[in-house]
Amino acid sequence: MKKIICLVIMVLGVCTMVKETPAEEKTETEVVLPQPDYQSGRPLMQTLQDRRTYREFGPRIINDQNLAELLWAANGVNRPDGRRTIPTARDSRDLDIYVLKQGGAYRYNPDRHMLELVNPAALRYTAAKQDFVKQADVLLVYVSNNQNKEYAAMHAGSAYQNVGLYCASVGLNNVVLGMIDRDMLHKELHLNEDDYVIIAQALGWPKKK
Ligand SMILES: Cc1cc2nc3c(=O)[nH]c(=O)nc-3n(C[C@H](O)[C@H](O)[C@H](O)COP(=O)(O)O)c2cc1C
């Protein structure tokens, strides 16, 4: 009887591992993102209560629905005239968000609400200077070409705070990262000369308790 119970526990353990282990992700030229569910997440005041930095991530992957919602929160279009979920000085809309996933690096196109491939390499592993980032499923990189660097930094701050709040509202972990390899990112993301990397943010589900 004991043996059977042990066997059942082992099988269940393996099944959970299989479910938790990320499958090989396909590299696609374009990824059409699902529409955000505007009813998802917990209320704002509870979310603010839970906002915090986490530097630990489990192996579960962030699905396209969550990715779509967090990118829309970061810099999505929320009005018919194309304006965004974040304010920008003189409505400059200068912030670009790059999404570094297992399958490659993509640029988020807010107007089309989709991802456009910029590099098939898994850059997220080399972009960060801290080891724990290697456990994160997704790395967001905030880029601007705004000549006013103070404004650009404020725009990135609005976006990473929106993402941080979205994470707190659905239970994702995140950490804002200033310690990143900006030169490598500039090169590998094929940025223009006047584009510059402001900051990054690592995201992932928590480890299972
Ligand atoms: C602009 C900025 C840069 C940051 N850079 C890093 C970083 O490179 N590495 C890191 O581990 N945490 C980084 N953090 C996270 C902070 O250390 C963290 O927010 C702070 O300790 C407060 O913790 P809390 O977010 O849980 O309130 C950064 C946060 C901000 C706002």
mmCIF file of C-alpha atoms and ligand atoms in Angstrom, residues 51-53 55 130 132 160 175-179 199, ligand 1:
data_model
loop_
_atom_site.group_PDB
_atom_site.id
_atom_site.type_symbol
_atom_site.label_atom_id
_atom_site.label_comp_id
_atom_site.label_asym_id
_atom_site.label_seq_id
_atom_site.Cartn_x
_atom_site.Cartn_y
_atom_site.Cartn_z
ATOM 1 C CA ARG A 51 2.881 46.315 -4.986
ATOM 2 C CA ARG A 52 6.469 45.368 -4.255
ATOM 3 C CA THR A 53 9.693 44.106 -5.818
ATOM 4 C CA ARG A 55 13.607 38.859 -7.212
ATOM 5 C CA GLN A 130 22.176 40.126 -11.830
ATOM 6 C CA PHE A 132 18.262 36.121 -10.531
ATOM 7 C CA TYR A 160 6.911 50.355 -15.334
ATOM 8 C CA VAL A 175 11.575 43.915 -10.547
ATOM 9 C CA VAL A 176 12.679 47.170 -12.199
ATOM 10 C CA LEU A 177 16.309 46.900 -13.389
ATOM 11 C CA GLY A 178 18.750 49.746 -13.785
ATOM 12 C CA MET A 179 21.702 47.348 -13.834
ATOM 13 C CA ILE A 199 15.544 50.940 -17.935
HETATM 14 C C1 LIG B 1 14.815 53.192 -11.294
HETATM 15 C C2 LIG B 1 14.954 51.895 -10.538
HETATM 16 C C3 LIG B 1 16.042 51.079 -10.751
HETATM 17 C C4 LIG B 1 16.166 49.855 -10.078
HETATM 18 N N1 LIG B 1 17.212 49.027 -10.365
HETATM 19 C C5 LIG B 1 17.299 47.828 -9.755
HETATM 20 C C6 LIG B 1 18.334 46.916 -10.128
HETATM 21 O O1 LIG B 1 19.150 47.151 -11.017
HETATM 22 N N2 LIG B 1 18.377 45.722 -9.476
HETATM 23 C C7 LIG B 1 17.470 45.378 -8.512
HETATM 24 O O2 LIG B 1 17.584 44.287 -7.969
HETATM 25 N N3 LIG B 1 16.469 46.211 -8.151
HETATM 26 C C8 LIG B 1 16.351 47.424 -8.753
HETATM 27 N N4 LIG B 1 15.308 48.264 -8.445
HETATM 28 C C9 LIG B 1 14.313 47.843 -7.460
HETATM 29 C C10 LIG B 1 14.521 48.589 -6.137
HETATM 30 O O3 LIG B 1 15.671 48.093 -5.495
HETATM 31 C C11 LIG B 1 13.276 48.421 -5.259
HETATM 32 O O4 LIG B 1 12.191 49.066 -5.862
HETATM 33 C C12 LIG B 1 13.509 48.992 -3.883
HETATM 34 O O5 LIG B 1 14.413 48.221 -3.146
HETATM 35 C C13 LIG B 1 12.224 49.149 -3.062
HETATM 36 O O6 LIG B 1 11.593 47.907 -2.931
HETATM 37 P P1 LIG B 1 10.051 47.753 -3.348
HETATM 38 O O7 LIG B 1 9.956 47.945 -4.831
HETATM 39 O O8 LIG B 1 9.681 46.355 -2.933
HETATM 40 O O9 LIG B 1 9.278 48.793 -2.628
HETATM 41 C C14 LIG B 1 15.182 49.481 -9.117
HETATM 42 C C15 LIG B 1 14.077 50.319 -8.911
HETATM 43 C C16 LIG B 1 13.955 51.491 -9.605
HETATM 44 C C17 LIG B 1 12.732 52.362 -9.382
#
